[in-house]
PDB file of C-alpha atoms in Angstrom:
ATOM      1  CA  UNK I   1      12.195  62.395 -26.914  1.00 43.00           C
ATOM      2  CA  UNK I   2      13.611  62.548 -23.532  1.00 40.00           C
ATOM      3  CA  UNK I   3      17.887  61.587 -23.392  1.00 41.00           C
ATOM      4  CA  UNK I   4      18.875  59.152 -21.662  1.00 40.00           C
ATOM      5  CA  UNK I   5      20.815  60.563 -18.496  1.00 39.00           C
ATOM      6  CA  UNK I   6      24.515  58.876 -17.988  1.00 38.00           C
ATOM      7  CA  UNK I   7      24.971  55.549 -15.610  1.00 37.00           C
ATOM      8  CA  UNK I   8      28.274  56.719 -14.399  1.00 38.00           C
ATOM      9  CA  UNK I   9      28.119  58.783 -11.385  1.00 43.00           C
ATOM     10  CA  UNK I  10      29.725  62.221 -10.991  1.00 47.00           C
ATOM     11  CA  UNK I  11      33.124  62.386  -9.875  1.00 45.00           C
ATOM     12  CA  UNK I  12      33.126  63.689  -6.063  1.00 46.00           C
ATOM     13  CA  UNK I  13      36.329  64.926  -4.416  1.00 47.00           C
ATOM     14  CA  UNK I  14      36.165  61.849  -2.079  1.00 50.00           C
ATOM     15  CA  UNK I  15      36.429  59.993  -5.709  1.00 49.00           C
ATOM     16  CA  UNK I  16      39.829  62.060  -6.465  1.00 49.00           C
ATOM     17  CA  UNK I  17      40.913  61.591  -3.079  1.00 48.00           C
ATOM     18  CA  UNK I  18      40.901  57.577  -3.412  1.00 52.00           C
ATOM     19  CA  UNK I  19      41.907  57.281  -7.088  1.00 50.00           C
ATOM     20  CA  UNK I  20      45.185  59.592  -6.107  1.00 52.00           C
ATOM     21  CA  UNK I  21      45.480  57.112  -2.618  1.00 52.00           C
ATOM     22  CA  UNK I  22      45.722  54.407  -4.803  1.00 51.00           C
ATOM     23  CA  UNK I  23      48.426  55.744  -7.203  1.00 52.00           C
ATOM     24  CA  UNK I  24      50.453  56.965  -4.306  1.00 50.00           C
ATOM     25  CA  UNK I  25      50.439  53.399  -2.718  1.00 48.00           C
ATOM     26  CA  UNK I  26      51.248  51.732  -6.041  1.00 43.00           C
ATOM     27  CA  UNK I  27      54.357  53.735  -6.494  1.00 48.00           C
ATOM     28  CA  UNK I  28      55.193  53.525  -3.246  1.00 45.00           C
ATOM     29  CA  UNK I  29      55.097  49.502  -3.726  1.00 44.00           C
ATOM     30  CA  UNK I  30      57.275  50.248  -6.661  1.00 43.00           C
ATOM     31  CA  UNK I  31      59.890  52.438  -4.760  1.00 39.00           C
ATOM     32  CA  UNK I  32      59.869  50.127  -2.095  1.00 41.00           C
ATOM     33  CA  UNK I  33      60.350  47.134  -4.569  1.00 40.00           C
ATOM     34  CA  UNK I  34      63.368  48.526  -5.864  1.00 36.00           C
ATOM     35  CA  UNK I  35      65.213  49.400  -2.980  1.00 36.00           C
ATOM     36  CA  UNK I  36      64.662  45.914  -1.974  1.00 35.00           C
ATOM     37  CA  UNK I  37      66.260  44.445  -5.481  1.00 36.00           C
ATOM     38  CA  UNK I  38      69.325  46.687  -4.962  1.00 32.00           C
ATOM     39  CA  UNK I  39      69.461  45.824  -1.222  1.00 33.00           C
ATOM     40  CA  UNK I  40      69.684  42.302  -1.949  1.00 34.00           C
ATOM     41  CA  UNK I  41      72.338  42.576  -5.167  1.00 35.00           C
ATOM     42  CA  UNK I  42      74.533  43.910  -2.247  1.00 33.00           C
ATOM     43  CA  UNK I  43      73.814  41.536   0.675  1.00 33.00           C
ATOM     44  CA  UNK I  44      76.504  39.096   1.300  1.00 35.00           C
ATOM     45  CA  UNK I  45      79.077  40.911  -0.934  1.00 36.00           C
ATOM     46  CA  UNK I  46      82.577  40.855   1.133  1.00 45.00           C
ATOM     47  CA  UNK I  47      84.569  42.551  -2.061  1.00 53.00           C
ATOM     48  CA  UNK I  48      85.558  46.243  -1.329  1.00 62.00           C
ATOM     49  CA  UNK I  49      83.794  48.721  -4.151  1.00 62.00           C
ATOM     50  CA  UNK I  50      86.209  51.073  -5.557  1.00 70.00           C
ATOM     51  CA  UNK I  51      85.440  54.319  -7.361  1.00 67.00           C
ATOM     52  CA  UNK I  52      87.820  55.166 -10.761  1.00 65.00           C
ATOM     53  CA  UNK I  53      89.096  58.192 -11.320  1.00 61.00           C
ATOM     54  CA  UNK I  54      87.996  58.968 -15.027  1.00 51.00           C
ATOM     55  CA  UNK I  55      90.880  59.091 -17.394  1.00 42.00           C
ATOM     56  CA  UNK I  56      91.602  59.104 -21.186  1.00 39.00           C
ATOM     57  CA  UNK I  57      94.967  56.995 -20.364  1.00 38.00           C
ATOM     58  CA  UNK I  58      95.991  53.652 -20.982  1.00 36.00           C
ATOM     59  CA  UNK I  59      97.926  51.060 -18.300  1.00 37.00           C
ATOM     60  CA  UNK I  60     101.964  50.741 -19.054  1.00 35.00           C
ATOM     61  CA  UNK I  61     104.676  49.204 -17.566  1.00 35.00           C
ATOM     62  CA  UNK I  62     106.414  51.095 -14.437  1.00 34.00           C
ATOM     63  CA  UNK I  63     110.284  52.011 -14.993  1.00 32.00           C
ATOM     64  CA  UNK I  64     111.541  49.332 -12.870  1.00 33.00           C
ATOM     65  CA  UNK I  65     108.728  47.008 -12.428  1.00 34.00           C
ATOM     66  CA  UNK I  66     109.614  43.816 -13.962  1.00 35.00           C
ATOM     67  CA  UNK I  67     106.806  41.195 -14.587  1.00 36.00           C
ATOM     68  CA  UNK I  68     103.714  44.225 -14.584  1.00 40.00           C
ATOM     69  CA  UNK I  69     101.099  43.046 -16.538  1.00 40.00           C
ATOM     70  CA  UNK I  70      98.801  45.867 -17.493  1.00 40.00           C
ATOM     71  CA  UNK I  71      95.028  46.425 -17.361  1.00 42.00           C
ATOM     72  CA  UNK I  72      92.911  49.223 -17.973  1.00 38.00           C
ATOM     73  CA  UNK I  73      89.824  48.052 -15.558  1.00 39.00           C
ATOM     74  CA  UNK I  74      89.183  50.048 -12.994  1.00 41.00           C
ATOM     75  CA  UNK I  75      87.649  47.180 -11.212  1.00 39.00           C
ATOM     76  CA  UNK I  76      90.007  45.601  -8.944  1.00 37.00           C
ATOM     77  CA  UNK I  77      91.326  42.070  -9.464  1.00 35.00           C
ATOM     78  CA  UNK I  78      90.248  39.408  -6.990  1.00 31.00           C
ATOM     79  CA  UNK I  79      94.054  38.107  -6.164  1.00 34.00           C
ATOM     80  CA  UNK I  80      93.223  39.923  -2.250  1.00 35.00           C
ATOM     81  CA  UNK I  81      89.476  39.869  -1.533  1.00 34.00           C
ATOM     82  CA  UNK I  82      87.962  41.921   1.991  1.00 35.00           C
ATOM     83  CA  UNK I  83      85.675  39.849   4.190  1.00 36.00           C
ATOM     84  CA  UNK I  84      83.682  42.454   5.911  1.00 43.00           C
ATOM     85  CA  UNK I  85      85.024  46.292   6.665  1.00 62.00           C
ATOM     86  CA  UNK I  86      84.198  49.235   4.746  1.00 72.00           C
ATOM     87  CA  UNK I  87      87.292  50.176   2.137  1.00 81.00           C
ATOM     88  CA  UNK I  88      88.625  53.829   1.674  1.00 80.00           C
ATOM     89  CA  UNK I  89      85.513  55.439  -0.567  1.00 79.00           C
ATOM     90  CA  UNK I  90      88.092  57.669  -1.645  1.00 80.00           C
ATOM     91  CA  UNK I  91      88.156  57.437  -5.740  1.00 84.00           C
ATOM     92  CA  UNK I  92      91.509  55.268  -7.032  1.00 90.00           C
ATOM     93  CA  UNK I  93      93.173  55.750 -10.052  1.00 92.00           C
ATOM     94  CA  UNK I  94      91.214  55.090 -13.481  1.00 91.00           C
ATOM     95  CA  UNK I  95      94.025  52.396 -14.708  1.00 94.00           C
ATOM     96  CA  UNK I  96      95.932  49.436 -12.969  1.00 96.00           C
ATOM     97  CA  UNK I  97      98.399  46.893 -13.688  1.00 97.00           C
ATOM     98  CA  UNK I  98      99.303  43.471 -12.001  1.00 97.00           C
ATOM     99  CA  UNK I  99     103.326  43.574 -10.855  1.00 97.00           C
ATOM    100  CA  UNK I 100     104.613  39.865 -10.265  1.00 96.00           C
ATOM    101  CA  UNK I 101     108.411  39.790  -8.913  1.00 94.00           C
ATOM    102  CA  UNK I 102     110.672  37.465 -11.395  1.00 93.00           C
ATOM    103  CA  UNK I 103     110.608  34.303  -8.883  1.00 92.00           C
ATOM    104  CA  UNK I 104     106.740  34.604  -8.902  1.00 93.00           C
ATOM    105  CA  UNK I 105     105.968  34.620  -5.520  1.00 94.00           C
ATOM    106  CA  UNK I 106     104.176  37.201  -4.981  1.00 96.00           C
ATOM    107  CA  UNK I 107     101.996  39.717  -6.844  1.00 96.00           C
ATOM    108  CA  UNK I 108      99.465  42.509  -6.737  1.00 97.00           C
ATOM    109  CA  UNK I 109      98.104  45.384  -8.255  1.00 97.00           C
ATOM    110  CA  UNK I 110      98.917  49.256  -8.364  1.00 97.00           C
ATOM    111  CA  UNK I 111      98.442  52.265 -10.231  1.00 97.00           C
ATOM    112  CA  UNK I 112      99.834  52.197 -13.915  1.00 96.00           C
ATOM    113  CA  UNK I 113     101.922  55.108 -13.472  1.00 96.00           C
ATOM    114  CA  UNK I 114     103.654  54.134 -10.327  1.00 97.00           C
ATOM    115  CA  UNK I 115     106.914  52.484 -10.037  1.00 97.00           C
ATOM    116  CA  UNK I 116     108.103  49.181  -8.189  1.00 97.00           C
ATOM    117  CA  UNK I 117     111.686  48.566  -6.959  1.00 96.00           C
ATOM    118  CA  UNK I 118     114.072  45.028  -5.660  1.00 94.00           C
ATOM    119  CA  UNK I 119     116.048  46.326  -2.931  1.00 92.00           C
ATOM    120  CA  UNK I 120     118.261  44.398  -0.717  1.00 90.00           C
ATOM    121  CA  UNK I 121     116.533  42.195   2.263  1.00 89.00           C
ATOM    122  CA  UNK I 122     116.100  44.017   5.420  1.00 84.00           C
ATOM    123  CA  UNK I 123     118.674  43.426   7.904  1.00 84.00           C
ATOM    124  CA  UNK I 124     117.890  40.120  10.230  1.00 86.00           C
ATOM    125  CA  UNK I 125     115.670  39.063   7.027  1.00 91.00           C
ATOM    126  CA  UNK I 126     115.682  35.210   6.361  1.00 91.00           C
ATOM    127  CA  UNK I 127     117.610  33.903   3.056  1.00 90.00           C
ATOM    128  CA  UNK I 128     115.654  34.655  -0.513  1.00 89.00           C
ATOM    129  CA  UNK I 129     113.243  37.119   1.498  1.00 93.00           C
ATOM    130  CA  UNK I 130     111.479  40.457  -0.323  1.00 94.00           C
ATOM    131  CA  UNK I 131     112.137  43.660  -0.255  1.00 96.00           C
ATOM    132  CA  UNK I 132     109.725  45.562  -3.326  1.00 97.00           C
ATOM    133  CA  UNK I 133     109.442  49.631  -2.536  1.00 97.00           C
ATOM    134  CA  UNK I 134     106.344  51.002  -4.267  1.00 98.00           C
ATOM    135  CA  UNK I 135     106.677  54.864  -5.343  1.00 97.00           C
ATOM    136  CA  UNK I 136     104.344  57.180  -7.080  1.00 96.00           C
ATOM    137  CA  UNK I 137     105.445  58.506 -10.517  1.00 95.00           C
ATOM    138  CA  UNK I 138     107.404  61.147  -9.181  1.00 96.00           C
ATOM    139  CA  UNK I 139     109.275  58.942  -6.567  1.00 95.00           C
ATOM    140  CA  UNK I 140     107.839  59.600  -3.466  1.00 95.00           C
ATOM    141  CA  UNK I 141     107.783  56.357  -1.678  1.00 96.00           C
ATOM    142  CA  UNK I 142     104.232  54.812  -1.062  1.00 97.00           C
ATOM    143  CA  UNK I 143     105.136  51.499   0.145  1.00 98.00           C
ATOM    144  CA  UNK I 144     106.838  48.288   1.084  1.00 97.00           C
ATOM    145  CA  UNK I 145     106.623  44.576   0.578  1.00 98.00           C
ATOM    146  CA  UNK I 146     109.050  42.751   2.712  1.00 96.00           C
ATOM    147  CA  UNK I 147     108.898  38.731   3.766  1.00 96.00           C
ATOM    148  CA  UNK I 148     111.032  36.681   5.765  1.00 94.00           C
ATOM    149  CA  UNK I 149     110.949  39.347   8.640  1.00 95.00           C
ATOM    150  CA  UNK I 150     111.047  38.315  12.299  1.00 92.00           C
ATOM    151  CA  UNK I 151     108.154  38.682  14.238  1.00 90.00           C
ATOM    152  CA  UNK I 152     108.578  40.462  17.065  1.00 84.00           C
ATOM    153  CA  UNK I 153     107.510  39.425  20.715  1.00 78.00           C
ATOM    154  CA  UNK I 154     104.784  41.391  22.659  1.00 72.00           C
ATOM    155  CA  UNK I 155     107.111  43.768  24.820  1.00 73.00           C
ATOM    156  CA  UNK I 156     105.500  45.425  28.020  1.00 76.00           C
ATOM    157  CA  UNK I 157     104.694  49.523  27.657  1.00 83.00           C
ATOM    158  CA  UNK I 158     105.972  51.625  30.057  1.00 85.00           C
ATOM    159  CA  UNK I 159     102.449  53.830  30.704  1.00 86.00           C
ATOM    160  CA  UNK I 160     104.646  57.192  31.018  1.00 86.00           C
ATOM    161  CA  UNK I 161     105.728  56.582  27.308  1.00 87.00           C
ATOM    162  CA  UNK I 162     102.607  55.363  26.178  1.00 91.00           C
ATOM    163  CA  UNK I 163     100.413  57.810  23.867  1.00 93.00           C
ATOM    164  CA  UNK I 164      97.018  57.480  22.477  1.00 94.00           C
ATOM    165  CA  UNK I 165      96.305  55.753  18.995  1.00 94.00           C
ATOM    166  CA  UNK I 166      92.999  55.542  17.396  1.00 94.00           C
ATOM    167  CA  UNK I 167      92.014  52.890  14.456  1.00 94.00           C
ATOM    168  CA  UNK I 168      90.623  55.258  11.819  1.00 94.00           C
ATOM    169  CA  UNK I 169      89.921  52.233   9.003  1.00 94.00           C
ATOM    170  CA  UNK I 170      90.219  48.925   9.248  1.00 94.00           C
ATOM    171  CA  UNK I 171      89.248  46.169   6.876  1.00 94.00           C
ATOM    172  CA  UNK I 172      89.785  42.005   6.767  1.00 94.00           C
ATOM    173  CA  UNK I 173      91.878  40.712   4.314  1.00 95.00           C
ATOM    174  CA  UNK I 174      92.499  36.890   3.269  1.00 94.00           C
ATOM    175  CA  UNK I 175      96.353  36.623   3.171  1.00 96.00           C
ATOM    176  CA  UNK I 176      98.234  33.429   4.578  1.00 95.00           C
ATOM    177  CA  UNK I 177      99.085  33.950   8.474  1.00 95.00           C
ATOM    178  CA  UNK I 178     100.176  31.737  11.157  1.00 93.00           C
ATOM    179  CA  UNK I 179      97.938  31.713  14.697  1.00 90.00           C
ATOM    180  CA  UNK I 180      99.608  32.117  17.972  1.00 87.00           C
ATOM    181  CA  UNK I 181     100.069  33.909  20.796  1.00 85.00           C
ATOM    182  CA  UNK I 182      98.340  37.894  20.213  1.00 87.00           C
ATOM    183  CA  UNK I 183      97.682  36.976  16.492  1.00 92.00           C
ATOM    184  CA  UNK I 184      94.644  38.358  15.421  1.00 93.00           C
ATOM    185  CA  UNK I 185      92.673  38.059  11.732  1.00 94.00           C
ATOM    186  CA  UNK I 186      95.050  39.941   9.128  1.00 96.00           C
ATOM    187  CA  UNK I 187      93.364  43.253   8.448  1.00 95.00           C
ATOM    188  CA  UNK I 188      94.238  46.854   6.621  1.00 97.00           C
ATOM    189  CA  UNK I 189      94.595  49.664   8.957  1.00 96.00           C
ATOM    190  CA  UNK I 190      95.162  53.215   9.268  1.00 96.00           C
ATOM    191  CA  UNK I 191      95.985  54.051  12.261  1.00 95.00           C
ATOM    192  CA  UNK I 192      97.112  57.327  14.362  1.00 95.00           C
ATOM    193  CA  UNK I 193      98.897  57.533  17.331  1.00 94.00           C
ATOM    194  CA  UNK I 194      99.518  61.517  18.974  1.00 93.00           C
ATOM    195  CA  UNK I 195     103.109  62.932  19.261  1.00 92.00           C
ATOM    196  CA  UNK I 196     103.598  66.477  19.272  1.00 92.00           C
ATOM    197  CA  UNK I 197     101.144  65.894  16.753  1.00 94.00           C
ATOM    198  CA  UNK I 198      99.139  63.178  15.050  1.00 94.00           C
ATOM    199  CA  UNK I 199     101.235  60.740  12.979  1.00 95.00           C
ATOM    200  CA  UNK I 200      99.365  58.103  10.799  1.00 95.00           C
ATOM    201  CA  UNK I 201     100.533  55.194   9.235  1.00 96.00           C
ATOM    202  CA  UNK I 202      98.507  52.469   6.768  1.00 97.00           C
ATOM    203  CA  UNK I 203      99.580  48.933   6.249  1.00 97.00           C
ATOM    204  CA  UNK I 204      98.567  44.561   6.985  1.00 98.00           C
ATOM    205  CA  UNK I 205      98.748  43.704  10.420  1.00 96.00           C
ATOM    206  CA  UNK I 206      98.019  40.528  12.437  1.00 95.00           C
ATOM    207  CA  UNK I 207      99.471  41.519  15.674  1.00 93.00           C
ATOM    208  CA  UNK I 208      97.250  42.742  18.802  1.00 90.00           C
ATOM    209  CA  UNK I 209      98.149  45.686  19.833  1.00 87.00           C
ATOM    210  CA  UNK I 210      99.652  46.316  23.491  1.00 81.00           C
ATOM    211  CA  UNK I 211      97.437  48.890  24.677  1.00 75.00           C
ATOM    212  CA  UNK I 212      95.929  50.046  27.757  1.00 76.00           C
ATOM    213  CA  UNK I 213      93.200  53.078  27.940  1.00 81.00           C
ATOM    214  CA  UNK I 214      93.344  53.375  24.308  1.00 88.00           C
ATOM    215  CA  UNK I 215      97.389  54.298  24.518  1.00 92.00           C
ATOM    216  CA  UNK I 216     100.173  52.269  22.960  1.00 91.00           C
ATOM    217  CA  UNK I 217     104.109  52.779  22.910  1.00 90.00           C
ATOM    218  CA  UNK I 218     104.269  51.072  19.003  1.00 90.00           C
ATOM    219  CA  UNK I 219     102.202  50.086  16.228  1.00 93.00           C
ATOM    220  CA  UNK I 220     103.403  47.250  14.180  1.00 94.00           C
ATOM    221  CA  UNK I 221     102.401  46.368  10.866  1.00 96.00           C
ATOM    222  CA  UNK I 222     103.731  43.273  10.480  1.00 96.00           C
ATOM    223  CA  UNK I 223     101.973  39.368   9.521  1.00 97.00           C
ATOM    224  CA  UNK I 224     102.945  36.160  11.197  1.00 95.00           C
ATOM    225  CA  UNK I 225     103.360  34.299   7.788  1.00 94.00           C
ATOM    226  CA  UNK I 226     103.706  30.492   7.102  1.00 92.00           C
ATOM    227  CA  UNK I 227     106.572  28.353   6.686  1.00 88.00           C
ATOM    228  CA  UNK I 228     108.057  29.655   3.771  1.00 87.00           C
ATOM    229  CA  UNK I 229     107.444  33.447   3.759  1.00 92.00           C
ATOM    230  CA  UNK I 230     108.071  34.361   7.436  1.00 92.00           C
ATOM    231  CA  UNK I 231     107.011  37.911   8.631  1.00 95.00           C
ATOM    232  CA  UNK I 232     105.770  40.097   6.023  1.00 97.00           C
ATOM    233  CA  UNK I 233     104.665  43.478   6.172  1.00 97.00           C
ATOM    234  CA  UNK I 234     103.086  45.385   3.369  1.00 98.00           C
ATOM    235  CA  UNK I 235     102.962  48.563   4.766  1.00 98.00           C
ATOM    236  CA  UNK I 236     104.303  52.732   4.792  1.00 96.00           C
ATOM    237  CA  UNK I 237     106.720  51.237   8.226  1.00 95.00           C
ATOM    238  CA  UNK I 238     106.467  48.249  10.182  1.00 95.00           C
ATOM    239  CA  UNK I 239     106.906  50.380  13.046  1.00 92.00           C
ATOM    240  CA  UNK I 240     105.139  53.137  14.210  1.00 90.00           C
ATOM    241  CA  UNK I 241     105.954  55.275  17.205  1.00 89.00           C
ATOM    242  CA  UNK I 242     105.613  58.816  18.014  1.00 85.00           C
ATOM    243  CA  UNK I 243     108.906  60.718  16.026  1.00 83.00           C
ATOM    244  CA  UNK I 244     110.326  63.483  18.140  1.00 82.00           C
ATOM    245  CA  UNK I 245     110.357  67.039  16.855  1.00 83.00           C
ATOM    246  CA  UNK I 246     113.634  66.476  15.704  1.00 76.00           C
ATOM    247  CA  UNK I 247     113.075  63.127  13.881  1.00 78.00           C
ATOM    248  CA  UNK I 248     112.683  62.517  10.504  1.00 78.00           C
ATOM    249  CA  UNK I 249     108.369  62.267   9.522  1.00 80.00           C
ATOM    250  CA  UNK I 250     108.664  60.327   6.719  1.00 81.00           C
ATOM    251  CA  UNK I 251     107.065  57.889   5.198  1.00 87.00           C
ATOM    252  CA  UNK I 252     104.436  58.580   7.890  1.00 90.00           C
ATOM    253  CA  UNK I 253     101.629  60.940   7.490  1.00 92.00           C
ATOM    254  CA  UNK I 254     101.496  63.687  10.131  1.00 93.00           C
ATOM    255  CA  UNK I 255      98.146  66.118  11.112  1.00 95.00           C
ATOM    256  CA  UNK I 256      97.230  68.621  13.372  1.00 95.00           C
ATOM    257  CA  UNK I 257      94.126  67.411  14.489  1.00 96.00           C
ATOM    258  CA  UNK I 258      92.185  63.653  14.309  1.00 94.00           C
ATOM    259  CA  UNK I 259      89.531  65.254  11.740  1.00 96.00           C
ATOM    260  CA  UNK I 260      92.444  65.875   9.403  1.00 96.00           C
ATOM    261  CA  UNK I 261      93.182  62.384   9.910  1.00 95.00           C
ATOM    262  CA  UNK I 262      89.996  61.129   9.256  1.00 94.00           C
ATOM    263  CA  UNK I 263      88.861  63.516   5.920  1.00 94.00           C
ATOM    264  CA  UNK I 264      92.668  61.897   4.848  1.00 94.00           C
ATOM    265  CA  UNK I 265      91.149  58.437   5.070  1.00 93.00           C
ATOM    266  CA  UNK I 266      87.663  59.545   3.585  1.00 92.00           C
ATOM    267  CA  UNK I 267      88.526  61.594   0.490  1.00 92.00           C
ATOM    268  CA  UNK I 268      92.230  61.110  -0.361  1.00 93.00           C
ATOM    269  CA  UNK I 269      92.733  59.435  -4.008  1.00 93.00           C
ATOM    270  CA  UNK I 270      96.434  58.475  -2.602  1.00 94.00           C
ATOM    271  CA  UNK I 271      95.180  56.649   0.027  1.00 95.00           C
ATOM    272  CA  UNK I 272      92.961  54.946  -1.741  1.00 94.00           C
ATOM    273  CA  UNK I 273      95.077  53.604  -4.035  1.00 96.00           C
ATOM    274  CA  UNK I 274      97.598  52.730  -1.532  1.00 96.00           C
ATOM    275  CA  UNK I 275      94.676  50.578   0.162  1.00 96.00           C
ATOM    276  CA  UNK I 276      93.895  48.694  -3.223  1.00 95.00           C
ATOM    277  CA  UNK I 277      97.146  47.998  -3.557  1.00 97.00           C
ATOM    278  CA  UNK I 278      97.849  46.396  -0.284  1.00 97.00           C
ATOM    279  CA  UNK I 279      94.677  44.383  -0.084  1.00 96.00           C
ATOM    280  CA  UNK I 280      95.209  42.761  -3.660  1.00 96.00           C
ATOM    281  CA  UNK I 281      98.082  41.162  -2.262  1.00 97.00           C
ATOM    282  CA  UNK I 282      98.758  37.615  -3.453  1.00 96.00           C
ATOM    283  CA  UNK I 283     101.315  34.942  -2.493  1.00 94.00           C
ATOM    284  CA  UNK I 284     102.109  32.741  -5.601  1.00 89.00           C
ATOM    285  CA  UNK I 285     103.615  30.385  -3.570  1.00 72.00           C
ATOM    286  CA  UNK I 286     104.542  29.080  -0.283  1.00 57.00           C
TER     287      UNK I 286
END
């Protein structure tokens, strides 16, 4: 008896070669499907991602910070939502709380360990206006919230005093403003300008700046408000210019060189926290 030979042809190396083409293009498909999903779970989002420090610590009320209602998300809260603009990827602190002053006008969120002041109204500030400093644990000022500020008018630059600024982050934010004359969208900014060296300052602004090849006398951080809250400024200073050797820094940043600058805005944990804060920002009322 003679067995019957197999139906199936031998395998041939141009057999291998298409069966291992045709895996390679299905999991391409499947890579390529994939990137697409998480491409389009991210289209359209205007929300800034933050990163959370990891930590085994629970939210608490600041010493001094009436009205803080504590949370230990490190998501942040959506009382000040970003329209566009990349945030600070630096990593934030792991827990939060909401701070609400005791007339309930305004609100927003901040580290669970740092402290929030009432201090008197700046001078020239309108009746019932804010003034809430923000410090880290230790004291060391952060911020401040003050309303019912005058706005100041666009003042011409003398071009010998003028020195070069550069935006190093800058993101929309929806808080209440009032158009007119060199108002621009509200936004968060860093922004440097070059002394004897390079002072940086973070903060809201809605105020173009008066600049001419890329050189500025002041940056102000300041927001045309509504009726009923005025000028506000949520910011390090509401007025930025060069310090002289002489003059006192702080609350402004200072570098030796732009790249120091900019790794500050990419990696620091401080200014990333400083930036959540700010652009949670709520008014409560009007």
């Amino acid at each position: 008896m003679v067995a019957a030979s197999s139906t199936e042809p031998p395998r041939t190396s141009q057999h291998h070669a298409r069966a291992a083409r045709g895996r390679s293009a299905v999991r391409a498909a499947a890579v390529l499907a994939l990137a697409l999903a998480v491409a389009g779970c991210g289209a359209g989002s205007a929300a800034p991602t933050w990163t959370a420090v990891p930590s085994a610590g629970t939210a608490s009320a600041a010493p001094g910070g009436p009205s803080a209602g504590a949370s230990s998300s490190g998501a942040p809260t959506a009382s000040g939502s970003a329209s566009g603009g990349t945030p600070s990827p630096g990593a934030t602190s792991a827990t939060w709380k909401t701070y609400t002053d005791p007339a309930k006008k305004v609100r927003f969120d901040l580290p669970a360990d740092w402290i929030v002041q009432s201090t008197d109204p700046a001078a020239g500030a309108a009746p019932g206006s804010l003034h809430i400093e923000v410090k880290k644990a230790d004291g060391t000022f952060v911020a401040a919230l003050q309303t019912g500020l005058p706005v100041p008018t666009s003042a011409p630059c003398d071009p010998a005093q003028a020195k070069p600024y550069s935006v190093l982050n800058s993101v929309p934010v929806t808080v209440p403003f009032a158009d007119g004359p060199s108002v621009i969208t509200p936004r968060f900014v860093f922004r440097v300008i070059q002394g004897y060296k390079y002072f940086g300052s973070f903060g809201l602004t809605a105020l173009a700046t008066s600049a001419q090849d890329g050189k500025a006398c002041r940056l102000l951080n300041i927001v045309p408000g509504p009726a009923g809250i005025g000028g506000y400024s949520f910011a390090d200073s509401v007025e930025v210019v060069p310090p002289s050797p002489q003059a006192q820094v702080a609350p402004l940043s200072s570098f030796d060189t732009l790249a120091q600058a900019s790794a500050y805005v990419r990696d620091s944990g401080d200014f990333a926290d400083a930036q959540r804060m700010i652009m949670s920002l709520a008014f409560t009322q009007n």
